[in-house]
mmCIF file of C-alpha atoms in Angstrom:
data_model
loop_
_atom_site.group_PDB
_atom_site.id
_atom_site.type_symbol
_atom_site.label_atom_id
_atom_site.label_comp_id
_atom_site.label_asym_id
_atom_site.label_seq_id
_atom_site.Cartn_x
_atom_site.Cartn_y
_atom_site.Cartn_z
ATOM 1 C CA UNK A 188 0.169 -0.055 -0.028
ATOM 2 C CA UNK A 189 1.791 3.621 -1.091
ATOM 3 C CA UNK A 190 1.888 5.897 1.763
ATOM 4 C CA UNK A 191 2.309 8.587 -1.069
ATOM 5 C CA UNK A 192 -0.238 11.546 -1.641
ATOM 6 C CA UNK A 193 -0.619 13.084 -4.868
ATOM 7 C CA UNK A 194 -3.350 16.278 -4.840
ATOM 8 C CA UNK A 195 -3.381 18.459 -7.419
ATOM 9 C CA UNK A 196 -2.498 22.398 -6.796
ATOM 10 C CA UNK A 197 -6.219 23.448 -6.084
ATOM 11 C CA UNK A 198 -7.245 26.863 -7.914
ATOM 12 C CA UNK A 199 -6.561 26.245 -11.638
ATOM 13 C CA UNK A 200 -8.401 25.339 -14.880
ATOM 14 C CA UNK A 201 -5.946 22.547 -16.291
ATOM 15 C CA UNK A 202 -6.396 23.285 -19.815
ATOM 16 C CA UNK A 203 -2.978 21.242 -20.853
ATOM 17 C CA UNK A 204 -1.137 21.254 -18.163
ATOM 18 C CA UNK A 205 -1.738 20.380 -14.337
ATOM 19 C CA UNK A 206 0.343 21.504 -11.275
ATOM 20 C CA UNK A 207 0.488 18.908 -8.317
ATOM 21 C CA UNK A 208 1.992 18.323 -5.669
ATOM 22 C CA UNK A 209 3.923 15.143 -3.186
ATOM 23 C CA UNK A 210 3.643 14.192 -0.067
ATOM 24 C CA UNK A 211 4.401 11.313 1.922
ATOM 25 C CA UNK A 212 2.571 10.158 5.046
ATOM 26 C CA UNK A 213 4.408 10.661 8.230
ATOM 27 C CA UNK A 214 7.390 12.219 6.754
ATOM 28 C CA UNK A 215 8.320 15.661 6.289
ATOM 29 C CA UNK A 216 11.150 14.958 3.951
ATOM 30 C CA UNK A 217 8.684 16.352 0.769
ATOM 31 C CA UNK A 218 8.264 19.521 2.152
ATOM 32 C CA UNK A 219 6.853 21.211 -1.040
ATOM 33 C CA UNK A 220 2.777 21.460 -0.202
ATOM 34 C CA UNK A 221 3.714 22.591 3.608
ATOM 35 C CA UNK A 222 5.881 25.632 2.914
ATOM 36 C CA UNK A 223 3.577 26.396 -0.077
ATOM 37 C CA UNK A 224 0.766 26.284 2.491
ATOM 38 C CA UNK A 225 2.961 28.398 4.640
ATOM 39 C CA UNK A 226 3.219 30.920 2.467
ATOM 40 C CA UNK A 227 1.770 34.484 3.262
ATOM 41 C CA UNK A 228 -0.747 35.959 1.001
ATOM 42 C CA UNK A 229 1.618 38.115 -1.089
ATOM 43 C CA UNK A 230 3.957 35.203 -1.269
ATOM 44 C CA UNK A 231 1.976 32.735 -2.253
ATOM 45 C CA UNK A 232 -0.424 35.073 -4.700
ATOM 46 C CA UNK A 233 3.282 35.378 -6.222
ATOM 47 C CA UNK A 234 4.410 31.987 -6.340
ATOM 48 C CA UNK A 235 0.622 31.369 -8.057
ATOM 49 C CA UNK A 236 0.947 33.803 -10.924
ATOM 50 C CA UNK A 237 4.102 31.904 -11.737
ATOM 51 C CA UNK A 238 2.226 28.181 -11.739
ATOM 52 C CA UNK A 239 -0.005 29.941 -13.753
ATOM 53 C CA UNK A 240 2.333 31.144 -16.503
ATOM 54 C CA UNK A 241 3.837 27.716 -16.679
ATOM 55 C CA UNK A 242 0.554 26.281 -16.760
ATOM 56 C CA UNK A 243 0.039 28.921 -19.862
ATOM 57 C CA UNK A 244 2.528 27.894 -21.677
ATOM 58 C CA UNK A 245 5.234 30.712 -21.396
ATOM 59 C CA UNK A 246 8.406 29.762 -21.368
ATOM 60 C CA UNK A 247 10.319 32.275 -18.802
ATOM 61 C CA UNK A 248 13.541 30.489 -17.198
ATOM 62 C CA UNK A 249 13.677 33.197 -14.891
ATOM 63 C CA UNK A 250 10.622 31.862 -13.143
ATOM 64 C CA UNK A 251 10.901 28.150 -13.944
ATOM 65 C CA UNK A 252 12.706 25.402 -16.171
ATOM 66 C CA UNK A 253 13.893 22.489 -16.554
ATOM 67 C CA UNK A 254 17.709 21.177 -17.376
ATOM 68 C CA UNK A 255 18.781 19.961 -20.752
ATOM 69 C CA UNK A 256 21.036 17.520 -19.670
ATOM 70 C CA UNK A 257 19.360 13.857 -20.378
ATOM 71 C CA UNK A 258 19.775 12.382 -17.251
ATOM 72 C CA UNK A 259 17.506 15.311 -15.496
ATOM 73 C CA UNK A 260 15.295 16.018 -18.435
ATOM 74 C CA UNK A 261 12.097 15.570 -16.023
ATOM 75 C CA UNK A 262 13.080 17.635 -13.527
ATOM 76 C CA UNK A 263 11.688 20.688 -12.792
ATOM 77 C CA UNK A 264 11.574 24.324 -10.650
ATOM 78 C CA UNK A 265 9.818 26.911 -10.049
ATOM 79 C CA UNK A 266 11.968 29.878 -8.815
ATOM 80 C CA UNK A 267 11.346 33.043 -6.781
ATOM 81 C CA UNK A 268 13.299 35.054 -4.532
ATOM 82 C CA UNK A 269 12.087 36.694 -0.328
ATOM 83 C CA UNK A 270 14.105 38.965 1.112
ATOM 84 C CA UNK A 271 17.020 38.629 -1.345
ATOM 85 C CA UNK A 272 16.774 34.871 -0.633
ATOM 86 C CA UNK A 273 16.107 32.313 -3.642
ATOM 87 C CA UNK A 274 13.124 30.656 -3.059
ATOM 88 C CA UNK A 275 12.848 26.912 -4.835
ATOM 89 C CA UNK A 276 9.752 24.293 -5.611
ATOM 90 C CA UNK A 277 11.100 21.383 -7.478
ATOM 91 C CA UNK A 278 9.068 18.290 -9.134
ATOM 92 C CA UNK A 279 9.189 16.487 -12.027
ATOM 93 C CA UNK A 280 7.314 16.163 -15.445
ATOM 94 C CA UNK A 281 4.955 13.463 -16.924
ATOM 95 C CA UNK A 282 2.127 12.653 -18.977
ATOM 96 C CA UNK A 283 -0.473 11.770 -16.601
ATOM 97 C CA UNK A 284 -3.104 11.036 -19.943
ATOM 98 C CA UNK A 285 -0.761 8.625 -22.581
ATOM 99 C CA UNK A 286 -3.926 7.589 -23.970
ATOM 100 C CA UNK A 287 -6.847 10.441 -24.190
ATOM 101 C CA UNK A 288 -4.233 13.754 -24.592
ATOM 102 C CA UNK A 289 -0.379 12.306 -25.346
ATOM 103 C CA UNK A 290 0.675 15.992 -24.365
ATOM 104 C CA UNK A 291 -0.499 16.795 -21.592
ATOM 105 C CA UNK A 292 2.061 17.627 -19.075
ATOM 106 C CA UNK A 293 1.831 16.807 -15.117
ATOM 107 C CA UNK A 294 4.649 19.137 -13.097
ATOM 108 C CA UNK A 295 4.540 16.566 -9.708
ATOM 109 C CA UNK A 296 5.985 19.392 -7.350
ATOM 110 C CA UNK A 297 7.788 17.834 -4.092
ATOM 111 C CA UNK A 298 10.664 19.850 -2.064
ATOM 112 C CA UNK A 299 11.051 23.041 -0.844
ATOM 113 C CA UNK A 300 14.550 24.596 -1.316
ATOM 114 C CA UNK A 301 15.956 28.051 -0.485
ATOM 115 C CA UNK A 302 19.531 27.905 -2.319
ATOM 116 C CA UNK A 303 22.385 30.256 -3.605
ATOM 117 C CA UNK A 304 22.698 29.972 -7.024
ATOM 118 C CA UNK A 305 24.572 26.035 -7.490
ATOM 119 C CA UNK A 306 21.493 23.452 -8.734
ATOM 120 C CA UNK A 307 21.974 20.700 -5.863
ATOM 121 C CA UNK A 308 21.641 18.391 -7.946
ATOM 122 C CA UNK A 309 21.107 15.534 -4.875
ATOM 123 C CA UNK A 310 17.890 16.747 -4.838
ATOM 124 C CA UNK A 311 17.433 15.863 -9.048
ATOM 125 C CA UNK A 312 18.684 12.600 -8.310
ATOM 126 C CA UNK A 313 15.805 12.510 -5.445
ATOM 127 C CA UNK A 314 13.509 13.495 -8.326
ATOM 128 C CA UNK A 315 14.134 10.853 -10.235
ATOM 129 C CA UNK A 316 14.409 7.811 -7.670
ATOM 130 C CA UNK A 317 10.754 9.274 -6.588
ATOM 131 C CA UNK A 318 9.253 9.745 -10.698
ATOM 132 C CA UNK A 319 10.061 6.319 -11.126
ATOM 133 C CA UNK A 320 8.869 4.650 -7.601
ATOM 134 C CA UNK A 321 5.831 2.210 -7.874
ATOM 135 C CA UNK A 322 4.616 4.000 -4.826
ATOM 136 C CA UNK A 323 4.617 7.179 -6.246
ATOM 137 C CA UNK A 324 3.197 6.080 -10.006
ATOM 138 C CA UNK A 325 0.006 4.477 -7.756
ATOM 139 C CA UNK A 326 -0.481 7.818 -6.040
ATOM 140 C CA UNK A 327 -0.682 10.027 -8.926
ATOM 141 C CA UNK A 328 -2.723 7.174 -10.957
ATOM 142 C CA UNK A 329 -5.592 7.280 -7.589
ATOM 143 C CA UNK A 330 -5.959 11.394 -9.522
ATOM 144 C CA UNK A 331 -4.938 10.612 -12.875
ATOM 145 C CA UNK A 332 -6.510 6.901 -13.770
ATOM 146 C CA UNK A 333 -4.768 6.553 -17.385
ATOM 147 C CA UNK A 334 -0.806 7.244 -15.851
ATOM 148 C CA UNK A 335 -0.581 3.572 -14.263
ATOM 149 C CA UNK A 336 -2.234 2.394 -17.293
ATOM 150 C CA UNK A 337 1.099 4.283 -19.502
ATOM 151 C CA UNK A 338 3.416 3.312 -17.472
ATOM 152 C CA UNK A 339 2.862 -0.631 -17.267
ATOM 153 C CA UNK A 340 2.491 -0.604 -21.538
ATOM 154 C CA UNK A 341 6.312 0.944 -21.032
ATOM 155 C CA UNK A 342 7.436 -1.398 -18.608
ATOM 156 C CA UNK A 343 5.745 -4.319 -21.415
ATOM 157 C CA UNK B 886 -8.798 17.622 -19.950
ATOM 158 C CA UNK B 887 -10.186 20.629 -18.749
ATOM 159 C CA UNK B 888 -10.215 20.089 -14.987
ATOM 160 C CA UNK B 889 -12.387 22.798 -13.666
ATOM 161 C CA UNK B 890 -11.088 23.514 -9.498
ATOM 162 C CA UNK B 891 -13.080 26.134 -8.593
ATOM 163 C CA UNK B 892 -13.342 28.819 -7.258
ATOM 164 C CA UNK B 893 -9.942 30.088 -9.739
ATOM 165 C CA UNK B 894 -7.181 31.550 -7.086
ATOM 166 C CA UNK B 895 -8.208 34.283 -8.499
ATOM 167 C CA UNK B 896 -11.246 34.754 -7.423
ATOM 168 C CA UNK B 897 -10.702 38.073 -4.592
ATOM 169 C CA UNK B 898 -9.846 41.058 -6.060
ATOM 170 C CA UNK B 899 -7.095 41.112 -4.417
ATOM 171 C CA UNK B 900 -5.187 37.687 -5.927
ATOM 172 C CA UNK B 901 -6.545 39.168 -9.679
ATOM 173 C CA UNK B 902 -4.292 42.146 -9.047
ATOM 174 C CA UNK B 903 -1.686 39.768 -7.953
ATOM 175 C CA UNK B 904 -1.973 38.140 -11.527
ATOM 176 C CA UNK B 905 -2.104 40.845 -14.090
ATOM 177 C CA UNK B 906 0.698 42.690 -11.808
ATOM 178 C CA UNK B 907 2.832 39.357 -12.245
ATOM 179 C CA UNK B 908 1.979 39.447 -16.040
ATOM 180 C CA UNK B 909 3.268 43.067 -16.323
ATOM 181 C CA UNK B 910 6.225 42.446 -14.473
ATOM 182 C CA UNK B 911 7.294 39.438 -16.482
ATOM 183 C CA UNK B 912 6.676 41.707 -20.121
ATOM 184 C CA UNK B 913 8.926 43.659 -18.180
ATOM 185 C CA UNK B 914 11.419 41.471 -17.474
ATOM 186 C CA UNK B 915 11.217 40.283 -20.596
ATOM 187 C CA UNK B 916 12.163 43.624 -22.266
ATOM 188 C CA UNK B 917 15.101 43.872 -20.338
ATOM 189 C CA UNK B 918 16.896 40.585 -20.561
ATOM 190 C CA UNK B 919 16.236 41.821 -24.872
ATOM 191 C CA UNK B 920 17.795 45.268 -24.130
ATOM 192 C CA UNK B 921 20.429 43.344 -22.260
ATOM 193 C CA UNK B 922 19.483 45.655 -19.527
ATOM 194 C CA UNK B 923 19.987 45.094 -15.139
ATOM 195 C CA UNK B 924 16.985 46.156 -12.709
ATOM 196 C CA UNK B 925 20.059 48.881 -12.004
ATOM 197 C CA UNK B 926 19.533 49.979 -15.550
ATOM 198 C CA UNK B 927 16.397 50.882 -15.936
ATOM 199 C CA UNK B 928 16.064 52.473 -11.769
ATOM 200 C CA UNK B 929 18.577 55.262 -13.435
ATOM 201 C CA UNK B 930 15.807 55.567 -16.503
ATOM 202 C CA UNK B 931 13.258 56.000 -14.146
ATOM 203 C CA UNK B 932 15.561 57.769 -11.584
ATOM 204 C CA UNK B 933 14.497 55.513 -8.478
ATOM 205 C CA UNK B 934 16.404 53.230 -6.897
ATOM 206 C CA UNK B 935 17.755 49.780 -7.648
ATOM 207 C CA UNK B 936 15.955 48.406 -4.888
ATOM 208 C CA UNK B 937 12.613 49.839 -5.283
ATOM 209 C CA UNK B 938 12.693 48.466 -9.112
ATOM 210 C CA UNK B 939 14.071 45.093 -7.501
ATOM 211 C CA UNK B 940 11.265 44.586 -4.793
ATOM 212 C CA UNK B 941 8.948 45.522 -7.539
ATOM 213 C CA UNK B 942 10.251 42.805 -10.276
ATOM 214 C CA UNK B 943 10.486 40.113 -7.267
ATOM 215 C CA UNK B 944 7.689 40.660 -5.039
ATOM 216 C CA UNK B 945 4.553 42.564 -7.662
ATOM 217 C CA UNK B 946 3.000 45.256 -5.525
ATOM 218 C CA UNK B 947 -0.354 46.383 -6.527
ATOM 219 C CA UNK B 948 0.477 48.673 -9.139
ATOM 220 C CA UNK B 949 -0.542 52.335 -9.759
ATOM 221 C CA UNK B 950 -1.640 52.885 -13.137
ATOM 222 C CA UNK B 951 1.067 55.738 -13.225
ATOM 223 C CA UNK B 952 4.065 53.383 -12.173
ATOM 224 C CA UNK B 953 2.727 51.098 -14.962
ATOM 225 C CA UNK B 954 3.125 53.139 -17.277
ATOM 226 C CA UNK B 955 6.520 54.659 -16.150
ATOM 227 C CA UNK B 956 8.149 51.759 -16.550
ATOM 228 C CA UNK B 957 6.786 50.649 -19.682
ATOM 229 C CA UNK B 958 7.334 54.092 -21.466
ATOM 230 C CA UNK B 959 11.569 53.595 -19.535
ATOM 231 C CA UNK B 960 11.625 50.890 -21.607
ATOM 232 C CA UNK B 961 10.360 52.562 -24.661
ATOM 233 C CA UNK B 962 7.043 50.224 -24.641
ATOM 234 C CA UNK B 963 3.176 51.108 -24.322
ATOM 235 C CA UNK B 964 0.157 49.919 -22.385
ATOM 236 C CA UNK B 965 -3.185 49.467 -22.889
ATOM 237 C CA UNK B 966 -6.061 48.390 -20.334
ATOM 238 C CA UNK B 967 -8.653 45.832 -22.934
ATOM 239 C CA UNK B 968 -11.555 44.925 -20.932
ATOM 240 C CA UNK B 969 -13.049 41.538 -22.100
ATOM 241 C CA UNK B 970 -15.157 39.079 -22.379
ATOM 242 C CA UNK B 971 -14.405 35.667 -22.680
ATOM 243 C CA UNK B 972 -17.497 33.448 -21.451
ATOM 244 C CA UNK B 973 -15.969 33.062 -18.308
ATOM 245 C CA UNK B 974 -18.298 34.971 -16.452
ATOM 246 C CA UNK B 975 -17.762 33.746 -12.971
ATOM 247 C CA UNK B 976 -13.610 33.905 -13.555
ATOM 248 C CA UNK B 977 -13.866 29.841 -13.150
ATOM 249 C CA UNK B 978 -10.679 29.440 -15.376
ATOM 250 C CA UNK B 979 -8.414 33.289 -14.261
ATOM 251 C CA UNK B 980 -7.743 35.888 -16.676
ATOM 252 C CA UNK B 981 -6.054 35.681 -20.516
ATOM 253 C CA UNK B 982 -2.445 36.525 -20.081
ATOM 254 C CA UNK B 983 -2.058 40.273 -21.869
ATOM 255 C CA UNK B 984 0.824 38.514 -23.426
ATOM 256 C CA UNK B 985 -2.042 36.843 -25.253
ATOM 257 C CA UNK B 986 -3.606 39.919 -26.418
ATOM 258 C CA UNK B 987 -0.086 41.561 -26.951
ATOM 259 C CA UNK B 988 0.624 38.390 -29.622
ATOM 260 C CA UNK B 989 -2.635 38.495 -31.474
ATOM 261 C CA UNK B 990 -2.567 42.114 -32.018
ATOM 262 C CA UNK B 991 1.110 41.203 -33.530
ATOM 263 C CA UNK B 992 -0.329 38.643 -35.667
ATOM 264 C CA UNK B 993 -2.909 41.025 -37.029
ATOM 265 C CA UNK B 994 -0.192 42.978 -38.292
ATOM 266 C CA UNK B 995 -0.038 45.831 -35.112
ATOM 267 C CA UNK B 996 -2.880 47.735 -36.154
ATOM 268 C CA UNK B 997 -3.440 51.565 -35.499
ATOM 269 C CA UNK B 998 -6.763 51.917 -35.165
ATOM 270 C CA UNK B 999 -10.194 50.202 -36.362
ATOM 271 C CA UNK B 1000 -9.567 50.881 -40.230
ATOM 272 C CA UNK B 1001 -6.126 48.725 -40.306
ATOM 273 C CA UNK B 1002 -8.492 45.696 -38.602
ATOM 274 C CA UNK B 1003 -8.854 42.631 -40.726
ATOM 275 C CA UNK B 1004 -12.182 42.804 -42.704
ATOM 276 C CA UNK B 1005 -13.253 46.037 -40.769
ATOM 277 C CA UNK B 1006 -16.042 48.026 -42.924
ATOM 278 C CA UNK B 1007 -16.533 51.789 -42.039
ATOM 279 C CA UNK B 1008 -20.551 51.803 -40.714
ATOM 280 C CA UNK B 1009 -22.371 53.265 -43.588
ATOM 281 C CA UNK B 1010 -25.507 55.223 -42.493
ATOM 282 C CA UNK B 1011 -28.489 53.481 -44.170
ATOM 283 C CA UNK B 1012 -29.585 56.615 -45.173
ATOM 284 C CA UNK B 1013 -26.962 57.565 -47.158
ATOM 285 C CA UNK B 1014 -26.481 53.920 -48.227
ATOM 286 C CA UNK B 1015 -30.561 54.447 -49.673
ATOM 287 C CA UNK B 1016 -29.375 57.295 -51.351
ATOM 288 C CA UNK B 1017 -25.871 56.403 -52.925
ATOM 289 C CA UNK B 1018 -28.191 53.321 -54.047
ATOM 290 C CA UNK B 1019 -30.717 55.499 -55.787
ATOM 291 C CA UNK B 1020 -27.931 57.106 -57.617
ATOM 292 C CA UNK B 1021 -28.195 60.608 -55.349
ATOM 293 C CA UNK B 1022 -25.257 63.035 -55.446
ATOM 294 C CA UNK B 1023 -24.827 64.646 -52.738
ATOM 295 C CA UNK B 1024 -25.595 67.932 -53.297
ATOM 296 C CA UNK B 1025 -28.880 66.783 -54.632
ATOM 297 C CA UNK B 1026 -30.218 65.417 -50.914
ATOM 298 C CA UNK B 1027 -33.101 67.110 -49.745
ATOM 299 C CA UNK B 1028 -31.971 68.926 -46.465
ATOM 300 C CA UNK B 1029 -34.686 66.242 -44.269
ATOM 301 C CA UNK B 1030 -32.375 63.471 -45.493
ATOM 302 C CA UNK B 1031 -29.133 65.430 -44.716
ATOM 303 C CA UNK B 1032 -30.548 66.610 -41.392
ATOM 304 C CA UNK B 1033 -31.179 62.536 -40.784
ATOM 305 C CA UNK B 1034 -27.114 61.603 -41.308
ATOM 306 C CA UNK B 1035 -26.417 64.052 -38.542
ATOM 307 C CA UNK B 1036 -24.023 65.840 -41.328
ATOM 308 C CA UNK B 1037 -25.628 69.300 -41.621
#
């Protein structure tokens, strides 16, 4: 039985892309959702604006981006600053509707971090492990029914 | 898939303003990147402190219209305010990104006025149209007809 929980970010209309948080019962390691929910209104509005820009299809690396290295191509980050301190929400990308909408993209946010300029690749490595974890796939499938079907097809 | 999670996060006036301020700041940031300018350079153009600019860029405030115009004009941009009906009266989908309007405007050939709009026709007063169809010259028109057109 999976102890991962996936929930969509509320307050958006997901047309071509979607956003959600991954948590783990009894653990604070996956802290993206907790940090997001603790943001004061002003900061939450800023982050939600950036979520909105990504959902709308905007490309702007200062606000969010993935990585071009093959190894980290599914990793993704949303960025903002608070009192000159960089704030980050890290996640991974996947296609939750492989049968009905192949192009539909989901960003599963897992980790919050404050950081300096250099990327912390240990977070990206952890994201890569997470996105391939069967329990995580099951948790996402609980909200996106096609996801598991697509995964079992790919695995055969 | 269209999944509607109601209400949209911009359902309050404050959050709606935050969203459209964020869209505006994104346009300013893109312009700065395009021109190779920093926040400090923009501050110099505006004759304000760099921290004032950075604060607005990193935490878009409830901008005054005059501030929006000043920021845009400092970078050689103009600003329009657009009210629109997108068939979403309850704002379940949130506002349309202002850049979408800009992209559509550019794709329509950057019309400068209504005459430049594709397929735009100047509305013809029906009285004038009838007179023209009847083969009248303007000088022939009786005063009552001219009065009806509002041209005298």
